[in-house]
Amino acid sequence: MTTAKARTSLIRSGLMHLALIAYTALCLAPVVLIVINSMKSRAAIFSSPMSLPGPKTFDLIGFTTVINQGNFASYFSNSLIVTGTSIVAVLLFGAMAAFALSEYRFRGNTLMGLYLALGIMIPIRLGTIAILNIMVATRLVNTHLALILVYTAQGLPLAIFILSEFMHAVSSDLKNAARIDGLSEYAIFFKLVLPLTRPAIATVAVFTMIPIWNDLWFPLILAPGEATKTVTLGAQSFIGQYVTNWNAVLAALTLAILPVLVLYLAFSRQLIRGLTAGAVK
Amino acid sequence: MSDDEIAARPPRRWHIAVFLAPAVAVYTALMIVPLVDTLRLSLFTTVDNQSVFVGFTNFVTLFGDLRWSKSFWNALQNNVVFFIIHMMIQNPVGIALAAMLSVPRLKGRTFYRTAIFLPTMLSFVIVGFVWKLILSPIWGVAPGILGALGLKFLFGPWLGLESSALITLSLISVWQFVGIPMMLIYAALLAIPEEVIEAAELDGITGVGQFFKIKLPLVLPTVGIVSILTFVGNFNAFDLVYTAQGAMAGPNFSTDLLGTYLYRTFFGFQLQLGDQNMGATIATMMFLIILTGVMIYLFAIQTRMRRYQL
């Protein structure tokens, strides 16, 4: 009886691992396939796509083309500037607003919270036509600032929502003690509350970063110029242009994947902890 | 006004306004105002660079003029199919993966979790092109793999056929986003109190039966959240179609979604000039569709589930 039970549980766990390994392979294989083929000669890409690059097939011609023909260095720096500045703005403004909403009771508090939460469900893309009109009128088309402003507005609702949850949890005894010591409300926020909510802020930073870095819509519409192209748009237009040059296409994709992969592996614990903690609430 | 009265009034708390001002300003100027203005633009038309109020004429054109209505209904129908495929495949697969990952003492849990969530991190541009290459009959990777399994006869240029392009794209999108339901439902499963599980075990409810009878009902609110997130994401999707199939959403508009239709209308394509008022009209329809979905979720589904949970 017990051995039969143990055997069924062994079979069940074996089947489970089989299913999980199969699905994991389905997730990883396409990425691995692109990366290994980016380092092969054109003939090898077609004759043996599934094998690793060997001494005979190893060839970095694709990367040479990408580096010589594309502006990937400039695309990367554009993406870094836009994503970096937007995250700082979202976190700073978002944390300030979250603090105001969670710390003080004032008339219209709930209403303000609801107003700011609208953007969680309604995508900012629906206002694109008017956003472009604003950017044209203020001559901000093809500038980093246009993207930064839009992404800040896009990231704020969720950031405020998550951060107010966490700021509620900061002990009010601590804040009142600081008030008695004569600290201003600003000092309480910057010196006390902000450092205490650092883990939550890191989580929000990762959440905010992914959709901004990966966005194609707004760079395409607001900043399509060569000088302000982000990596996502740059890769899109480069690949579209070199579509028959398989070496270059595979190398461009690999260059677009690698930074995301490195960042993801570095921050995956943080991200997954944030995702799971957020859902429990 | 006497000094007493001034003293009795609470001091104005300017710091609240200072804390709120930057967020409210950016959010209002770039999110709320453009959204309202887009809704307003749908009631206007442009004649000789002058905006003229025309009431609901644009909507009458969108639904009454066959050139417009055919494309609109086509895009809407494709969008509904896109959403249904997500709901039928992404969520069940996500739930199944989460259920397996939440089994106690599972070896390699972190590895599985990290690997399965990886595609969600990649941009649509990467995902679109990666799959376009893999499914390409020129490269032959997909027919090669199917051939190894003895299923080569199944292969076709799926992204290039009118009958299969939309389903293929939906499945690619599912591949990318399964990580989100998996992760959220996994977290919800971990949050189920130990006592509930113990009580179920005492009553002899274990294994698969326990999952369907005890755990799944308890994580239904999370399934609801995942569904509304999927709904909103699907009904303003654009990037994947644009990357894999181009702005024309080929072949023959069979992968056209509301997002790509909006883009083409606003910017123009081939011989048709861009039209910001008709673009705004389509954006307004998308707004109404998303709003309806969110309302149904908030009022019908969420309240009922809360009650159920109690």
PDB file of N, CA and C in Angstrom, chain A residues 126, chain B residues 39 42 59 62-63 72-73 76 258 279-292:
ATOM      1  N   LEU A 126      -4.022  55.201 -26.290  1.00  0.00           N
ATOM      2  CA  LEU A 126      -5.264  55.687 -26.891  1.00  0.00           C
ATOM      3  C   LEU A 126      -5.231  57.191 -27.095  1.00  0.00           C
TER       4      LEU A 126
ATOM      5  N   LEU B  39     -10.695  61.935 -27.665  1.00  0.00           N
ATOM      6  CA  LEU B  39     -12.144  61.714 -27.725  1.00  0.00           C
ATOM      7  C   LEU B  39     -12.817  62.908 -28.410  1.00  0.00           C
ATOM      8  N   SER B  42     -12.541  63.098 -32.226  1.00  0.00           N
ATOM      9  CA  SER B  42     -13.381  62.181 -32.995  1.00  0.00           C
ATOM     10  C   SER B  42     -14.687  62.848 -33.411  1.00  0.00           C
ATOM     11  N   PHE B  59     -18.341  58.695 -36.783  1.00  0.00           N
ATOM     12  CA  PHE B  59     -18.787  57.366 -36.371  1.00  0.00           C
ATOM     13  C   PHE B  59     -19.749  56.794 -37.407  1.00  0.00           C
ATOM     14  N   LEU B  62     -17.556  55.554 -40.062  1.00  0.00           N
ATOM     15  CA  LEU B  62     -16.856  54.331 -39.661  1.00  0.00           C
ATOM     16  C   LEU B  62     -17.761  53.107 -39.764  1.00  0.00           C
ATOM     17  N   PHE B  63     -19.025  53.269 -39.370  1.00  0.00           N
ATOM     18  CA  PHE B  63     -19.918  52.107 -39.368  1.00  0.00           C
ATOM     19  C   PHE B  63     -20.780  52.021 -40.628  1.00  0.00           C
ATOM     20  N   PHE B  72     -12.926  47.945 -40.128  1.00  0.00           N
ATOM     21  CA  PHE B  72     -13.106  48.017 -38.676  1.00  0.00           C
ATOM     22  C   PHE B  72     -13.594  46.690 -38.123  1.00  0.00           C
ATOM     23  N   TRP B  73     -14.634  46.135 -38.750  1.00  0.00           N
ATOM     24  CA  TRP B  73     -15.166  44.864 -38.234  1.00  0.00           C
ATOM     25  C   TRP B  73     -14.143  43.756 -38.378  1.00  0.00           C
ATOM     26  N   LEU B  76     -11.699  44.264 -35.550  1.00  0.00           N
ATOM     27  CA  LEU B  76     -12.327  43.924 -34.270  1.00  0.00           C
ATOM     28  C   LEU B  76     -12.478  42.410 -34.131  1.00  0.00           C
ATOM     29  N   LEU B 258      -7.056  46.169 -33.936  1.00  0.00           N
ATOM     30  CA  LEU B 258      -7.485  47.566 -33.814  1.00  0.00           C
ATOM     31  C   LEU B 258      -6.270  48.494 -33.750  1.00  0.00           C
ATOM     32  N   GLY B 279      -8.662  58.593 -37.190  1.00  0.00           N
ATOM     33  CA  GLY B 279      -7.811  57.896 -36.222  1.00  0.00           C
ATOM     34  C   GLY B 279      -8.366  58.056 -34.824  1.00  0.00           C
ATOM     35  N   ALA B 280      -8.744  59.285 -34.479  1.00  0.00           N
ATOM     36  CA  ALA B 280      -9.313  59.549 -33.153  1.00  0.00           C
ATOM     37  C   ALA B 280     -10.621  58.786 -32.971  1.00  0.00           C
ATOM     38  N   THR B 281     -11.379  58.653 -34.048  1.00  0.00           N
ATOM     39  CA  THR B 281     -12.649  57.912 -33.961  1.00  0.00           C
ATOM     40  C   THR B 281     -12.377  56.448 -33.613  1.00  0.00           C
ATOM     41  N   ILE B 282     -11.358  55.868 -34.262  1.00  0.00           N
ATOM     42  CA  ILE B 282     -11.023  54.474 -33.954  1.00  0.00           C
ATOM     43  C   ILE B 282     -10.485  54.370 -32.531  1.00  0.00           C
ATOM     44  N   ALA B 283      -9.635  55.326 -32.131  1.00  0.00           N
ATOM     45  CA  ALA B 283      -9.109  55.317 -30.760  1.00  0.00           C
ATOM     46  C   ALA B 283     -10.251  55.401 -29.748  1.00  0.00           C
ATOM     47  N   THR B 284     -11.279  56.212 -30.086  1.00  0.00           N
ATOM     48  CA  THR B 284     -12.432  56.324 -29.182  1.00  0.00           C
ATOM     49  C   THR B 284     -13.158  54.987 -29.056  1.00  0.00           C
ATOM     50  N   MET B 285     -13.311  54.293 -30.206  1.00  0.00           N
ATOM     51  CA  MET B 285     -13.951  52.976 -30.148  1.00  0.00           C
ATOM     52  C   MET B 285     -13.128  52.015 -29.292  1.00  0.00           C
ATOM     53  N   MET B 286     -11.794  52.063 -29.432  1.00  0.00           N
ATOM     54  CA  MET B 286     -10.944  51.200 -28.610  1.00  0.00           C
ATOM     55  C   MET B 286     -11.114  51.543 -27.134  1.00  0.00           C
ATOM     56  N   PHE B 287     -11.197  52.856 -26.854  1.00  0.00           N
ATOM     57  CA  PHE B 287     -11.399  53.308 -25.478  1.00  0.00           C
ATOM     58  C   PHE B 287     -12.694  52.728 -24.916  1.00  0.00           C
ATOM     59  N   LEU B 288     -13.775  52.817 -25.725  1.00  0.00           N
ATOM     60  CA  LEU B 288     -15.068  52.319 -25.247  1.00  0.00           C
ATOM     61  C   LEU B 288     -15.023  50.809 -25.016  1.00  0.00           C
ATOM     62  N   ILE B 289     -14.349  50.087 -25.918  1.00  0.00           N
ATOM     63  CA  ILE B 289     -14.257  48.632 -25.766  1.00  0.00           C
ATOM     64  C   ILE B 289     -13.500  48.286 -24.485  1.00  0.00           C
ATOM     65  N   ILE B 290     -12.351  48.936 -24.283  1.00  0.00           N
ATOM     66  CA  ILE B 290     -11.539  48.637 -23.096  1.00  0.00           C
ATOM     67  C   ILE B 290     -12.296  49.031 -21.833  1.00  0.00           C
ATOM     68  N   LEU B 291     -12.947  50.201 -21.883  1.00  0.00           N
ATOM     69  CA  LEU B 291     -13.715  50.661 -20.721  1.00  0.00           C
ATOM     70  C   LEU B 291     -14.814  49.665 -20.364  1.00  0.00           C
ATOM     71  N   THR B 292     -15.520  49.162 -21.397  1.00  0.00           N
ATOM     72  CA  THR B 292     -16.575  48.178 -21.145  1.00  0.00           C
ATOM     73  C   THR B 292     -15.991  46.948 -20.453  1.00  0.00           C
TER      74      THR B 292
END
